[in-house]
C-alpha positions as protocol buffer text, in pm:
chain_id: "A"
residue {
  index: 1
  type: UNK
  ca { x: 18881 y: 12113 z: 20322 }
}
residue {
  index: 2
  type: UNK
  ca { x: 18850 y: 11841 z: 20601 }
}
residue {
  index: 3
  type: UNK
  ca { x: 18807 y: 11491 z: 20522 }
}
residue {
  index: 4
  type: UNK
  ca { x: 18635 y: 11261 z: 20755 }
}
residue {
  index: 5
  type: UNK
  ca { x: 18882 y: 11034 z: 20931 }
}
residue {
  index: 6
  type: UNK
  ca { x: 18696 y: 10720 z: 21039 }
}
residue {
  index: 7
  type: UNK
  ca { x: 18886 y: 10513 z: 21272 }
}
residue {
  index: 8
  type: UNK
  ca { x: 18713 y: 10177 z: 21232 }
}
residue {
  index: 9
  type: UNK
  ca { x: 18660 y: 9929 z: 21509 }
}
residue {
  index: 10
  type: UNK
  ca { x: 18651 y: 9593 z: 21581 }
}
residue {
  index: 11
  type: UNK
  ca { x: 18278 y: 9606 z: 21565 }
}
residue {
  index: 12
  type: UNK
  ca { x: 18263 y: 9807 z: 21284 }
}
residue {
  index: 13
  type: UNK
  ca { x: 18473 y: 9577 z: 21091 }
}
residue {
  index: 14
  type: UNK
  ca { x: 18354 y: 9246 z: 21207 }
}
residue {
  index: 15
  type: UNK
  ca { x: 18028 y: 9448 z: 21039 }
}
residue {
  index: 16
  type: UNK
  ca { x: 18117 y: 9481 z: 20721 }
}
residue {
  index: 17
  type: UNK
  ca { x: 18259 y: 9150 z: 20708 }
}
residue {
  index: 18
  type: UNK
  ca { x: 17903 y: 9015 z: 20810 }
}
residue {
  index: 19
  type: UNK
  ca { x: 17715 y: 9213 z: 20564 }
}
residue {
  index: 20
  type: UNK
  ca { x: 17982 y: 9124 z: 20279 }
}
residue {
  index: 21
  type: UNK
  ca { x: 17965 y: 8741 z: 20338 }
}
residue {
  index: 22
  type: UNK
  ca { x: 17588 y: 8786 z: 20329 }
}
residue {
  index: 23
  type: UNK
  ca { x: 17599 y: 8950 z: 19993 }
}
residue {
  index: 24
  type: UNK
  ca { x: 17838 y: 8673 z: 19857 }
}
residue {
  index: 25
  type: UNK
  ca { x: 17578 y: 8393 z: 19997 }
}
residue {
  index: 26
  type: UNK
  ca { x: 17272 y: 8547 z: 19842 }
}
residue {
  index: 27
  type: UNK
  ca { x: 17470 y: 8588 z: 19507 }
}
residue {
  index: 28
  type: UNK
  ca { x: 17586 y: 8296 z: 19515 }
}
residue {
  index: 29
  type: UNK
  ca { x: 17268 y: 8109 z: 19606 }
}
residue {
  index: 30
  type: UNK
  ca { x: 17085 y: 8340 z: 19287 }
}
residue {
  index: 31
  type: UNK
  ca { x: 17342 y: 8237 z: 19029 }
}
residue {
  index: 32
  type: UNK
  ca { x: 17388 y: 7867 z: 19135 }
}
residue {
  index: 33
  type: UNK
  ca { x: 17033 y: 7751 z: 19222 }
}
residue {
  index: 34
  type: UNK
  ca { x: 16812 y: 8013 z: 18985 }
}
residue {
  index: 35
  type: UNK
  ca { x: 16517 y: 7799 z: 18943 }
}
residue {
  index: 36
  type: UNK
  ca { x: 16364 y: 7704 z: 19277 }
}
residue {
  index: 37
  type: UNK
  ca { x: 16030 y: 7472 z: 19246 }
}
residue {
  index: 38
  type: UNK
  ca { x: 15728 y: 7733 z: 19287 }
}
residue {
  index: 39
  type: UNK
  ca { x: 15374 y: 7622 z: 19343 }
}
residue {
  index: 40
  type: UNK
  ca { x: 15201 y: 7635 z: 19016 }
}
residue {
  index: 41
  type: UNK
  ca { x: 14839 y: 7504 z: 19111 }
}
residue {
  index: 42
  type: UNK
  ca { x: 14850 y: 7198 z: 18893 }
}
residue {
  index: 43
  type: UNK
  ca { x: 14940 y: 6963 z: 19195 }
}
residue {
  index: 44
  type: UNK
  ca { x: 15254 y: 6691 z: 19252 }
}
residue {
  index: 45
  type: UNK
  ca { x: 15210 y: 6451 z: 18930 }
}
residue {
  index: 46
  type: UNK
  ca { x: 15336 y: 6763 z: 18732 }
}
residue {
  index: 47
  type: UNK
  ca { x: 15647 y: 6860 z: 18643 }
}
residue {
  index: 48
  type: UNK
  ca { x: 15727 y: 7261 z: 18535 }
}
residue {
  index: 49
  type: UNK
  ca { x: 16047 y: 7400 z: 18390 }
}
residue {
  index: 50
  type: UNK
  ca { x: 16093 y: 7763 z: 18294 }
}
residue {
  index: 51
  type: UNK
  ca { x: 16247 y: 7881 z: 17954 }
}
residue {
  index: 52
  type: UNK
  ca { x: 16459 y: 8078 z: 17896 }
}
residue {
  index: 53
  type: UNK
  ca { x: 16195 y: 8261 z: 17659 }
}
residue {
  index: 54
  type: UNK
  ca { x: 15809 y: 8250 z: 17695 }
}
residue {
  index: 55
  type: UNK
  ca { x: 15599 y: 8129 z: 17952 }
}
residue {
  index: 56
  type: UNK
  ca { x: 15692 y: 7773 z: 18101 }
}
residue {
  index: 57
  type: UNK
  ca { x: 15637 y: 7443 z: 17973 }
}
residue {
  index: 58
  type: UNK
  ca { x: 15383 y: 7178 z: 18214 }
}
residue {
  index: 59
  type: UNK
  ca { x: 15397 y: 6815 z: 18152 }
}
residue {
  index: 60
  type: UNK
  ca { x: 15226 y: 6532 z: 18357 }
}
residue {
  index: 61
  type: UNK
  ca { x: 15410 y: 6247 z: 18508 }
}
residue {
  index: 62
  type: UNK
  ca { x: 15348 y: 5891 z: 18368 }
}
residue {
  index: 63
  type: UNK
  ca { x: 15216 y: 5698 z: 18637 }
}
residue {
  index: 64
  type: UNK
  ca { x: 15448 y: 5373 z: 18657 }
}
Protein backbone atom coordinates (compact mmCIF):
# COMPACT_ATOMS: atom_id res chain seq x y z
CA UNK A 1 0.00 0.00 0.00
CA UNK A 2 1.43 3.60 -0.56
CA UNK A 3 0.67 6.32 1.69
CA UNK A 4 0.69 9.83 0.54
CA UNK A 5 3.76 11.67 1.77
CA UNK A 6 2.94 15.39 1.86
CA UNK A 7 5.88 17.51 2.32
CA UNK A 8 4.29 20.71 3.60
CA UNK A 9 5.53 24.17 2.81
CA UNK A 10 5.94 27.33 4.12
CA UNK A 11 2.82 28.39 2.37
CA UNK A 12 1.02 25.53 3.12
CA UNK A 13 1.63 25.92 6.70
CA UNK A 14 1.40 29.58 7.16
CA UNK A 15 -2.25 28.25 5.63
CA UNK A 16 -3.40 26.28 8.05
CA UNK A 17 -2.27 28.52 10.64
CA UNK A 18 -4.53 31.28 8.97
CA UNK A 19 -7.53 29.18 8.66
CA UNK A 20 -7.01 27.79 12.38
CA UNK A 21 -6.74 31.30 14.00
CA UNK A 22 -9.86 32.14 12.00
CA UNK A 23 -11.76 29.27 13.44
CA UNK A 24 -10.58 30.20 17.05
CA UNK A 25 -11.81 34.01 16.37
CA UNK A 26 -15.23 33.07 15.12
CA UNK A 27 -15.59 30.60 18.14
CA UNK A 28 -14.56 32.69 20.24
CA UNK A 29 -16.57 35.71 19.12
CA UNK A 30 -19.96 32.99 19.15
CA UNK A 31 -19.36 31.87 22.72
CA UNK A 32 -18.30 35.27 24.24
CA UNK A 33 -20.65 37.81 22.58
CA UNK A 34 -23.88 35.31 21.69
CA UNK A 35 -26.48 37.90 21.73
CA UNK A 36 -25.75 40.67 19.24
CA UNK A 37 -28.60 43.58 19.12
CA UNK A 38 -30.85 42.58 15.95
CA UNK A 39 -33.38 44.93 14.48
CA UNK A 40 -36.70 43.98 15.81
CA UNK A 41 -39.05 46.69 14.14
CA UNK A 42 -40.18 48.26 17.35
CA UNK A 43 -37.65 51.25 17.02
CA UNK A 44 -34.72 52.72 19.63
CA UNK A 45 -36.92 53.47 22.94
CA UNK A 46 -37.11 49.57 23.18
CA UNK A 47 -35.13 47.34 24.75
CA UNK A 48 -35.18 43.26 23.68
CA UNK A 49 -33.46 40.38 25.44
CA UNK A 50 -33.71 36.78 24.33
CA UNK A 51 -34.47 33.79 26.75
CA UNK A 52 -33.12 31.19 27.08
CA UNK A 53 -36.68 29.51 26.43
CA UNK A 54 -39.60 31.04 24.39
CA UNK A 55 -39.78 33.88 22.28
CA UNK A 56 -38.09 37.20 23.66
CA UNK A 57 -39.22 39.57 26.09
CA UNK A 58 -39.83 43.68 24.68
CA UNK A 59 -40.01 46.40 27.15
CA UNK A 60 -40.15 50.23 26.48
CA UNK A 61 -37.73 52.66 27.91
CA UNK A 62 -38.99 55.23 30.51
CA UNK A 63 -38.46 58.46 29.10
CA UNK A 64 -36.39 60.49 31.86
Amino acid sequence: MRWLHWNPTRADILGILFALVLVYLCAFIAVRFPLFRQPTGFGPDWDCHRMPKGDPVCTKRLDR
